[in-house]
Amino acid sequence: MNVTADQPYGPDSLATDVPHPSQPLPLTQALQLPRIVIEDTQPVIEGGQLAAKAIIEQPVTVTSKVFADGHDKMAVRICYRAADEQQWHKAPMRDLGNDSWIGEFTPTSVSRYVFRLEAWIDQFASYRYELEKKYAAGVDIGLELEEGRLHLVHASERSQHELRGQIDSVLQRLGQNTEHEPQVALLLSSETATIMSHADNHAFLSRSFEYPLDVERERAQFASWYELFPRSITDDKSRHGTFNDVHSRLPMIRDMGFDVLYFPPIHPIGRAHRKGPNNSLTAGPDDPGSPYAIGSAEGGHDAIHPQLGTREDFRNLVAAAAEHGLEIALDFAIQCSQDHLWLKEHPGWFSWRPDGTIRYAENPPKKYQDIVNVDFYAPDAIPSLWLELRDVVLGWVEEGVKIFRVDNPHTKPLPFWQWMIADVRAQHPDVMFLAEAFTKPAMMARLGKVGYSQSYTYFTWRNTKAELAEYFTQLNQTPWRDCYRPNFFVNTPDINPHFLHDSGRAGFLIRAALATMGSGLWGMYSGFELCESAPVPGKEEYLDSEKYEIRPRDFTQPGNIIAEIAQLNRIRRQNPALQTHLGLRIYNAWNDNILYFGKRTADGSNFVLVAVSLDPHNVQEASFELPLWEMGLPDDAATLGEDLMTGHSWTWYGKTQFMRIDPSYQPFGIWRIRTTNP
Amino acid sequence: MNVTADQPYGPDSLATDVPHPSQPLPLTQALQLPRIVIEDTQPVIEGGQLAAKAIIEQPVTVTSKVFADGHDKMAVRICYRAADEQQWHKAPMRDLGNDSWIGEFTPTSVSRYVFRLEAWIDQFASYRYELEKKYAAGVDIGLELEEGRLHLVHASERSQHELRGQIDSVLQRLGQNTEHEPQVALLLSSETATIMSHADNHAFLSRSFEYPLDVERERAQFASWYELFPRSITDDKSRHGTFNDVHSRLPMIRDMGFDVLYFPPIHPIGRAHRKGPNNSLTAGPDDPGSPYAIGSAEGGHDAIHPQLGTREDFRNLVAAAAEHGLEIALDFAIQCSQDHLWLKEHPGWFSWRPDGTIRYAENPPKKYQDIVNVDFYAPDAIPSLWLELRDVVLGWVEEGVKIFRVDNPHTKPLPFWQWMIADVRAQHPDVMFLAEAFTKPAMMARLGKVGYSQSYTYFTWRNTKAELAEYFTQLNQTPWRDCYRPNFFVNTPDINPHFLHDSGRAGFLIRAALATMGSGLWGMYSGFELCESAPVPGKEEYLDSEKYEIRPRDFTQPGNIIAEIAQLNRIRRQNPALQTHLGLRIYNAWNDNILYFGKRTADGSNFVLVAVSLDPHNVQEASFELPLWEMGLPDDAATLGEDLMTGHSWTWYGKTQFMRIDPSYQPFGIWRIRTTNP
């Protein structure tokens, strides 16, 4: 393996013309260099090696620094197209000052897109600017008028058909006047400007790279995930729940407002080294084992655990879920129990030790013998393992599954993900992958860059106001905003957050409010709505973890937060500003226990304010600021407020307001703010 | 002109293998992708298209994010070489945590360099880490010892000669033991680690791009410029000063501590449209004209204004200056008077109007008829104008001039500078260019990126504590720190700063202290040392500007600040921390009129603290903090202080100290701080 890590995508033609960086540029090549600089274009990931993220029918904002020597006027535009289109679409960019340009375009298909910038010197605009200035200053402009005429003559010469006729008509009108004033008016008219822009010869045209963009369906950015173990959908711990049992849960999950229903692995579970309750090393004969120990004589990653039902049952469940507006997400955990058939059929995919035993994961003195990992770069694994894993995914896509939650992707090679995700999405552009990586920031971001649509986050461990404000803000900044869509899980079968151990019901509401309002993507593992929190003492793990045993639940038990979750999800559906983690800003509330932020759509039409007390035990009060400045309002303006949990509405007067949050009632406030103008 | 603006330098081989960004990667190519990510390497300018800056014999610090899937140990190194070297030199990088790596290397010639990073999985280090952990945990390690033996066997098989012998010797010693403990000790020994690192097969080797680096001589970063008009070195306004007159000034300029002596253009001055005193439109017969109106029947950019002397006189002056430790810098102003011979010889280099007159600069209603500009992209100018301009520079290089101050480079094409500077430096690596651009930040930075060694700055307009703190800090951050060396001019013939108009002598000392301490590069236009400040009323221009008339001066007049300037320059020479703008940090002084900062060498051996009162009229006082934390000292530590202006020394006790600055005595303090340990 001996390759270059940061080779960017290049345009087709020029790469070989460029001398080695140790050599000075020959004059012949310097003369071909673009006169106009296009720098710091965004959204661009790794110089264009990897794709930035976008959503169908949502505008992509493109910014860049574009400048050249001198004082000429410039024109800049975005050219963009879907991968299967030949023609470029075009969108203008506008000058923000200080050489910054901005523009936007809206992709209309779920597909790989590319865009590039084009900039040129707009010679007629430069001329118009100068003419206007000189005319206003009262200097003689006889010569300038003749120059204007020549601009038109040359434009006519290089134009054809209708356009040429239009230019000639302007020229004719120009010739009919001898007075300066009407000539100036004609040359400065917007009509002439438009005609001349069509005839522009794009002097000193400079092009950026072509930058890739992955355009996905809306659910990549806005979705509410509900996680359950199908085997626990039973009223009796001794009876293994089935896919057919899950049907009974669908209405309630849908009523809570979820749209993705995610199952941990549904494949046959190994017998060898099976774990017992609470991760004990020895399982009893009736212990169901961890579904993450995938594979037995009954099949592997492409098979269904017999106790859950048949393939037909699974298909029926997928269809029934769809009828309830729920999309099934499956777990893709590339690991095997020692009973997995691959160990016999493809021993070369695994790593073996000198004594002929298989290498399993260890964290001394702990051993994880129930699970072994494949070796992606073993000689026998290339390319058969890569293809087999891709085909496992495609097999489930054939069954109607379009969303995969991937277990520990950061322990599998990045080139595998980069290839596999693109390959699957080339055939099925609506397929999405959620990265379950809890590791260092660089890898978290990189998984998004190589193609993951969504990612698990550090949200679960961000508890204080400072931590949350910093994290929410960071996710709105480069590079994160362009490559990483955070799915805020409030809990998982692996994470029973410390904060919830003794927070009581208010704590669950706090975390639910933060997750649902903080990102367009959030997730919940069943039991959260019942405020389950019994930990393995001192650990962030659930006692009697469902990973190792069947856990029937009474979803009607008192003290649950089902109604609140339903209302939070309803608010999300009704307010576009809440359907993404972007557009979030932290505002001032003078209390370190109250996180106060706003979410606002780019056009400003939907603006939601969220205040969450981080203290589940005590009443908290704060003065806070309504962000009137963002609405273009003065500090003493009146605004309309609406409590989105209760529907109450009122008028706010002025910028500074007061809030009181009682966690025994509701530890947060969610308010829509509007101008009083209709 | 139809080219790509951001085409980076690529390695020789791979560019054509990469598919278009709109297409997914085929598996065959995915399998060749590097497993290890090398991201965000610095110093890198524009993805490696352009060179970062370095100084000979000064370490270049390289940082990067390097990571891969899983938990294997990695090794990362820098490979670097000068352009004319075939072999790569190597320098190790070390892990700072969170996937950040750092390393350094020291270039040893003034030349273009290239560097790249290499990263691989260090399989034996990974093995050692695991063995150590398991042995400490007390688990059975019989199998691990056998694996260690096999690591050595394979290393031996792929090695030769002495190295193979060393590995075999370790294997032999390993075989002599049956006890685990001595085997573990041998496998974990640093001796075995070193041997095995030499035999390492660099598994999953990943290489970054090759990034260019321009290594320059020390004066590119540390120099004190003195600007004068040779024609003013006369005791009588009616007698034109000459190169021979300048000899008399050399000792005094050198005694003030300057090392670059810079002259505005020394070429024949046009007669047509010559400007009179104070930029008046009509000149009298004896008015000398602006030296920036270059060219007359007597010659152009390669000629010497006859009234200044002969070519022989110029050579003598260059030699005499060198004897005084002064290097002559010339002005390179690409503009012509209307008498320049180029207008007749190369009319195609200029832009002509429909009536046959030449286009000159205008800012309506102002006209600048004394100066016309060339058109770099006129058909007749390619490539003859580009070559002629390069040859003008080379002609002066032949006369011993190695430093050029370039007038208004931002109004000439960037590709010209990129080519010309590299072309000249390929033949004469010690030639340097200073960009006199006062324009928007993107262009300021870009001029550095395309090859300018030094740049004029916004320093002259940064007056408040907040402005100065922000500007000094920004220049220490990316991208500025890697591409832009700021030359802090306290004044120029064009800039008579508002601040100095009524600041009195103290104001001149304030700006001198800020410039000399703030950057390794500073500059002064003559008259500053005499506290000259008479402006054109209401403007930042000098009254009776020397650009249009001869201005004899009495350099011994009372109230001058010559002694202080000499001492400031002396302090700079004695303290390496002051020989660059880098390594500057703002510290706390609780007074908004006192800017307080430190300059520290990378090794910490030289640490200078600077406090400048920005108020030239009143006494200012402040509590301030000694940055003990940067010296690894507790808050109550004692440190040695030395006043570098007076030589006084003392002991400071603790972190918080008090200062009192009286501008009537000296509006700043400069102190070296040291630990009390010898």
mmCIF file of C-alpha atoms in Angstrom, chain A residues 133-368:
data_model
loop_
_atom_site.group_PDB
_atom_site.id
_atom_site.type_symbol
_atom_site.label_atom_id
_atom_site.label_comp_id
_atom_site.label_asym_id
_atom_site.label_seq_id
_atom_site.Cartn_x
_atom_site.Cartn_y
_atom_site.Cartn_z
ATOM 1 C CA LYS A 133 -18.769 58.611 -12.283
ATOM 2 C CA LYS A 134 -17.338 60.935 -14.889
ATOM 3 C CA TYR A 135 -20.734 62.158 -16.025
ATOM 4 C CA ALA A 136 -21.691 62.933 -12.436
ATOM 5 C CA ALA A 137 -18.373 64.769 -11.930
ATOM 6 C CA GLY A 138 -19.149 66.947 -14.949
ATOM 7 C CA VAL A 139 -15.987 66.169 -16.905
ATOM 8 C CA ASP A 140 -16.039 66.014 -20.692
ATOM 9 C CA ILE A 141 -17.230 62.572 -21.768
ATOM 10 C CA GLY A 142 -17.117 62.816 -25.555
ATOM 11 C CA LEU A 143 -14.439 60.177 -25.747
ATOM 12 C CA GLU A 144 -16.228 57.950 -23.238
ATOM 13 C CA LEU A 145 -19.353 57.960 -25.415
ATOM 14 C CA GLU A 146 -17.325 56.866 -28.397
ATOM 15 C CA GLU A 147 -15.831 54.077 -26.272
ATOM 16 C CA GLY A 148 -19.321 52.997 -25.308
ATOM 17 C CA ARG A 149 -20.299 52.865 -28.947
ATOM 18 C CA LEU A 150 -17.265 50.701 -29.680
ATOM 19 C CA HIS A 151 -18.209 48.322 -26.830
ATOM 20 C CA LEU A 152 -21.547 47.866 -28.568
ATOM 21 C CA VAL A 153 -19.993 47.495 -32.021
ATOM 22 C CA HIS A 154 -17.659 44.751 -30.816
ATOM 23 C CA ALA A 155 -20.466 43.028 -28.965
ATOM 24 C CA SER A 156 -22.553 43.096 -32.119
ATOM 25 C CA GLU A 157 -19.711 41.627 -34.147
ATOM 26 C CA ARG A 158 -19.401 38.636 -31.847
ATOM 27 C CA SER A 159 -23.167 38.063 -31.551
ATOM 28 C CA GLN A 160 -25.742 36.434 -33.768
ATOM 29 C CA HIS A 161 -29.430 36.375 -34.524
ATOM 30 C CA GLU A 162 -31.792 38.094 -32.135
ATOM 31 C CA LEU A 163 -29.087 39.292 -29.765
ATOM 32 C CA ARG A 164 -27.203 40.987 -32.571
ATOM 33 C CA GLY A 165 -30.438 42.685 -33.604
ATOM 34 C CA GLN A 166 -30.957 43.980 -30.085
ATOM 35 C CA ILE A 167 -27.440 45.407 -29.906
ATOM 36 C CA ASP A 168 -27.743 46.982 -33.333
ATOM 37 C CA SER A 169 -30.991 48.571 -32.229
ATOM 38 C CA VAL A 170 -29.246 50.162 -29.257
ATOM 39 C CA LEU A 171 -26.477 51.343 -31.575
ATOM 40 C CA GLN A 172 -29.037 52.845 -33.906
ATOM 41 C CA ARG A 173 -30.737 54.725 -31.100
ATOM 42 C CA LEU A 174 -27.343 55.892 -29.869
ATOM 43 C CA GLY A 175 -26.573 57.273 -33.324
ATOM 44 C CA GLN A 176 -29.816 59.230 -33.410
ATOM 45 C CA ASN A 177 -28.695 61.462 -30.554
ATOM 46 C CA THR A 178 -26.081 64.146 -30.601
ATOM 47 C CA GLU A 179 -26.788 65.364 -27.072
ATOM 48 C CA HIS A 180 -24.769 63.651 -24.349
ATOM 49 C CA GLU A 181 -27.556 63.185 -21.867
ATOM 50 C CA PRO A 182 -29.756 60.752 -23.807
ATOM 51 C CA GLN A 183 -26.696 58.825 -24.939
ATOM 52 C CA VAL A 184 -25.528 58.442 -21.342
ATOM 53 C CA ALA A 185 -29.023 57.394 -20.302
ATOM 54 C CA LEU A 186 -29.137 54.754 -23.006
ATOM 55 C CA LEU A 187 -25.674 53.407 -22.184
ATOM 56 C CA LEU A 188 -26.486 53.259 -18.481
ATOM 57 C CA SER A 189 -29.966 51.773 -18.932
ATOM 58 C CA SER A 190 -30.687 48.383 -17.422
ATOM 59 C CA GLU A 191 -31.984 47.255 -20.805
ATOM 60 C CA THR A 192 -28.576 47.883 -22.400
ATOM 61 C CA ALA A 193 -26.874 46.240 -19.433
ATOM 62 C CA THR A 194 -28.964 43.100 -19.867
ATOM 63 C CA ILE A 195 -28.380 42.904 -23.599
ATOM 64 C CA MET A 196 -24.655 43.444 -23.139
ATOM 65 C CA SER A 197 -24.447 40.840 -20.406
ATOM 66 C CA HIS A 198 -25.813 38.301 -22.887
ATOM 67 C CA ALA A 199 -23.179 39.353 -25.401
ATOM 68 C CA ASP A 200 -20.388 39.417 -22.838
ATOM 69 C CA ASN A 201 -17.209 37.681 -23.968
ATOM 70 C CA HIS A 202 -16.259 36.691 -20.417
ATOM 71 C CA ALA A 203 -12.870 38.326 -20.473
ATOM 72 C CA PHE A 204 -10.274 36.536 -18.352
ATOM 73 C CA LEU A 205 -12.706 33.738 -17.513
ATOM 74 C CA SER A 206 -11.429 31.808 -14.511
ATOM 75 C CA ARG A 207 -12.885 28.506 -13.320
ATOM 76 C CA SER A 208 -12.669 26.815 -9.983
ATOM 77 C CA PHE A 209 -12.354 23.085 -9.509
ATOM 78 C CA GLU A 210 -15.478 21.032 -9.774
ATOM 79 C CA TYR A 211 -16.639 20.262 -6.259
ATOM 80 C CA PRO A 212 -18.858 17.291 -5.431
ATOM 81 C CA LEU A 213 -22.028 17.522 -3.391
ATOM 82 C CA ASP A 214 -24.125 14.642 -2.119
ATOM 83 C CA VAL A 215 -27.776 15.566 -2.356
ATOM 84 C CA GLU A 216 -29.981 13.424 -0.151
ATOM 85 C CA ARG A 217 -33.621 13.147 0.704
ATOM 86 C CA GLU A 218 -35.051 15.301 3.462
ATOM 87 C CA ARG A 219 -34.994 12.470 6.022
ATOM 88 C CA ALA A 220 -31.190 12.635 5.997
ATOM 89 C CA GLN A 221 -31.534 15.911 7.909
ATOM 90 C CA PHE A 222 -34.925 15.709 9.571
ATOM 91 C CA ALA A 223 -35.961 12.466 11.241
ATOM 92 C CA SER A 224 -36.987 11.130 14.634
ATOM 93 C CA TRP A 225 -35.638 7.701 15.409
ATOM 94 C CA TYR A 226 -37.189 5.160 17.759
ATOM 95 C CA GLU A 227 -35.096 2.132 18.687
ATOM 96 C CA LEU A 228 -36.503 -1.137 19.991
ATOM 97 C CA PHE A 229 -35.570 -4.781 20.327
ATOM 98 C CA PRO A 230 -38.317 -6.705 18.519
ATOM 99 C CA ARG A 231 -37.784 -9.687 20.818
ATOM 100 C CA SER A 232 -38.891 -7.568 23.771
ATOM 101 C CA ILE A 233 -42.305 -6.855 22.254
ATOM 102 C CA THR A 234 -43.923 -9.510 24.368
ATOM 103 C CA ASP A 235 -45.884 -9.514 27.552
ATOM 104 C CA ASP A 236 -43.919 -12.390 28.974
ATOM 105 C CA LYS A 237 -40.166 -12.473 29.386
ATOM 106 C CA SER A 238 -40.207 -16.180 28.629
ATOM 107 C CA ARG A 239 -41.867 -15.676 25.274
ATOM 108 C CA HIS A 240 -39.569 -14.295 22.547
ATOM 109 C CA GLY A 241 -41.185 -11.340 20.801
ATOM 110 C CA THR A 242 -41.507 -11.456 17.003
ATOM 111 C CA PHE A 243 -41.822 -9.176 14.023
ATOM 112 C CA ASN A 244 -45.535 -9.898 14.145
ATOM 113 C CA ASP A 245 -45.658 -8.620 17.722
ATOM 114 C CA VAL A 246 -44.098 -5.336 16.635
ATOM 115 C CA HIS A 247 -47.223 -4.489 14.629
ATOM 116 C CA SER A 248 -49.009 -3.723 17.870
ATOM 117 C CA ARG A 249 -46.435 -1.055 18.734
ATOM 118 C CA LEU A 250 -46.556 0.840 15.430
ATOM 119 C CA PRO A 251 -49.533 3.130 16.155
ATOM 120 C CA MET A 252 -48.141 4.260 19.490
ATOM 121 C CA ILE A 253 -44.684 4.937 18.050
ATOM 122 C CA ARG A 254 -46.223 6.838 15.199
ATOM 123 C CA ASP A 255 -48.442 8.788 17.566
ATOM 124 C CA MET A 256 -45.320 9.892 19.426
ATOM 125 C CA GLY A 257 -44.210 11.408 16.123
ATOM 126 C CA PHE A 258 -41.371 9.115 15.127
ATOM 127 C CA ASP A 259 -40.654 8.305 11.515
ATOM 128 C CA VAL A 260 -37.730 5.894 11.691
ATOM 129 C CA LEU A 261 -38.048 2.601 13.578
ATOM 130 C CA TYR A 262 -34.649 1.109 14.194
ATOM 131 C CA PHE A 263 -33.887 -2.493 15.192
ATOM 132 C CA PRO A 264 -30.593 -3.784 16.556
ATOM 133 C CA PRO A 265 -29.330 -6.755 14.506
ATOM 134 C CA ILE A 266 -32.098 -9.177 13.537
ATOM 135 C CA HIS A 267 -29.783 -11.967 12.444
ATOM 136 C CA PRO A 268 -29.181 -15.416 13.961
ATOM 137 C CA ILE A 269 -27.234 -15.158 17.230
ATOM 138 C CA GLY A 270 -24.156 -17.243 17.916
ATOM 139 C CA ARG A 271 -24.047 -19.862 20.659
ATOM 140 C CA ALA A 272 -20.288 -19.966 21.254
ATOM 141 C CA HIS A 273 -19.207 -17.772 24.187
ATOM 142 C CA ARG A 274 -22.762 -16.373 24.374
ATOM 143 C CA LYS A 275 -23.130 -13.709 27.035
ATOM 144 C CA GLY A 276 -25.691 -14.024 29.811
ATOM 145 C CA PRO A 277 -27.661 -11.323 31.636
ATOM 146 C CA ASN A 278 -25.699 -8.201 32.535
ATOM 147 C CA ASN A 279 -22.879 -9.176 30.191
ATOM 148 C CA SER A 280 -21.974 -12.239 32.256
ATOM 149 C CA LEU A 281 -19.532 -14.617 30.631
ATOM 150 C CA THR A 282 -21.785 -17.657 30.885
ATOM 151 C CA ALA A 283 -25.259 -17.808 29.450
ATOM 152 C CA GLY A 284 -27.999 -20.142 30.569
ATOM 153 C CA PRO A 285 -29.657 -22.402 28.044
ATOM 154 C CA ASP A 286 -32.594 -20.014 27.628
ATOM 155 C CA ASP A 287 -30.628 -16.783 27.506
ATOM 156 C CA PRO A 288 -31.186 -15.155 24.102
ATOM 157 C CA GLY A 289 -27.670 -13.727 23.765
ATOM 158 C CA SER A 290 -26.572 -10.413 22.339
ATOM 159 C CA PRO A 291 -27.893 -9.723 18.854
ATOM 160 C CA TYR A 292 -24.493 -8.180 18.112
ATOM 161 C CA ALA A 293 -22.962 -11.687 18.192
ATOM 162 C CA ILE A 294 -24.058 -12.251 14.629
ATOM 163 C CA GLY A 295 -24.163 -15.599 12.872
ATOM 164 C CA SER A 296 -24.889 -19.205 13.654
ATOM 165 C CA ALA A 297 -25.542 -22.375 11.732
ATOM 166 C CA GLU A 298 -28.866 -20.773 10.852
ATOM 167 C CA GLY A 299 -27.219 -18.016 8.861
ATOM 168 C CA GLY A 300 -25.313 -14.769 8.986
ATOM 169 C CA HIS A 301 -25.760 -11.122 8.110
ATOM 170 C CA ASP A 302 -28.209 -11.841 5.332
ATOM 171 C CA ALA A 303 -30.417 -14.112 7.447
ATOM 172 C CA ILE A 304 -33.182 -13.530 9.992
ATOM 173 C CA HIS A 305 -33.040 -14.880 13.514
ATOM 174 C CA PRO A 306 -35.668 -17.669 13.406
ATOM 175 C CA GLN A 307 -37.269 -16.682 16.714
ATOM 176 C CA LEU A 308 -38.165 -13.271 15.250
ATOM 177 C CA GLY A 309 -40.111 -14.757 12.382
ATOM 178 C CA THR A 310 -39.795 -15.463 8.727
ATOM 179 C CA ARG A 311 -38.602 -13.325 5.855
ATOM 180 C CA GLU A 312 -42.253 -12.963 4.931
ATOM 181 C CA ASP A 313 -42.981 -11.669 8.442
ATOM 182 C CA PHE A 314 -40.196 -9.110 8.030
ATOM 183 C CA ARG A 315 -41.594 -7.947 4.700
ATOM 184 C CA ASN A 316 -45.028 -7.607 6.233
ATOM 185 C CA LEU A 317 -43.623 -5.533 9.049
ATOM 186 C CA VAL A 318 -41.749 -3.230 6.658
ATOM 187 C CA ALA A 319 -44.992 -2.706 4.763
ATOM 188 C CA ALA A 320 -47.072 -2.157 7.894
ATOM 189 C CA ALA A 321 -44.535 0.304 9.252
ATOM 190 C CA ALA A 322 -44.642 2.216 5.979
ATOM 191 C CA GLU A 323 -48.418 2.426 6.270
ATOM 192 C CA HIS A 324 -47.861 4.087 9.645
ATOM 193 C CA GLY A 325 -45.353 6.520 8.142
ATOM 194 C CA LEU A 326 -42.490 4.627 9.729
ATOM 195 C CA GLU A 327 -39.365 3.579 7.875
ATOM 196 C CA ILE A 328 -37.478 0.551 9.218
ATOM 197 C CA ALA A 329 -33.751 1.051 9.874
ATOM 198 C CA LEU A 330 -31.525 -1.970 10.357
ATOM 199 C CA ASP A 331 -28.252 -2.356 12.167
ATOM 200 C CA PHE A 332 -25.174 -3.098 10.062
ATOM 201 C CA ALA A 333 -22.655 -4.582 12.481
ATOM 202 C CA ILE A 334 -19.671 -6.058 10.672
ATOM 203 C CA GLN A 335 -18.715 -8.616 13.257
ATOM 204 C CA CYS A 336 -19.277 -12.271 13.762
ATOM 205 C CA SER A 337 -19.970 -14.719 16.479
ATOM 206 C CA GLN A 338 -17.543 -17.589 16.414
ATOM 207 C CA ASP A 339 -20.369 -19.667 14.938
ATOM 208 C CA HIS A 340 -20.699 -17.472 11.845
ATOM 209 C CA LEU A 341 -20.449 -19.547 8.680
ATOM 210 C CA TRP A 342 -17.875 -17.107 7.261
ATOM 211 C CA LEU A 343 -15.299 -18.482 9.674
ATOM 212 C CA LYS A 344 -15.488 -21.831 7.922
ATOM 213 C CA GLU A 345 -16.276 -20.638 4.423
ATOM 214 C CA HIS A 346 -13.836 -17.739 4.378
ATOM 215 C CA PRO A 347 -11.165 -18.310 7.021
ATOM 216 C CA GLY A 348 -8.955 -15.930 5.042
ATOM 217 C CA TRP A 349 -11.244 -13.042 6.019
ATOM 218 C CA PHE A 350 -10.175 -13.340 9.650
ATOM 219 C CA SER A 351 -7.042 -12.965 11.651
ATOM 220 C CA TRP A 352 -5.720 -16.162 13.190
ATOM 221 C CA ARG A 353 -3.171 -16.636 15.902
ATOM 222 C CA PRO A 354 -0.107 -18.892 15.861
ATOM 223 C CA ASP A 355 -1.989 -21.667 17.692
ATOM 224 C CA GLY A 356 -4.791 -21.704 15.107
ATOM 225 C CA THR A 357 -7.299 -19.862 17.281
ATOM 226 C CA ILE A 358 -9.076 -16.793 16.056
ATOM 227 C CA ARG A 359 -8.164 -13.305 17.238
ATOM 228 C CA TYR A 360 -10.960 -11.687 19.210
ATOM 229 C CA ALA A 361 -11.195 -8.269 20.794
ATOM 230 C CA GLU A 362 -9.545 -7.769 24.194
ATOM 231 C CA ASN A 363 -9.183 -4.915 26.625
ATOM 232 C CA PRO A 364 -6.977 -6.619 29.213
ATOM 233 C CA PRO A 365 -8.025 -8.238 31.360
ATOM 234 C CA LYS A 366 -11.389 -8.200 29.544
ATOM 235 C CA LYS A 367 -11.951 -10.574 26.630
ATOM 236 C CA TYR A 368 -14.728 -10.321 24.078
#
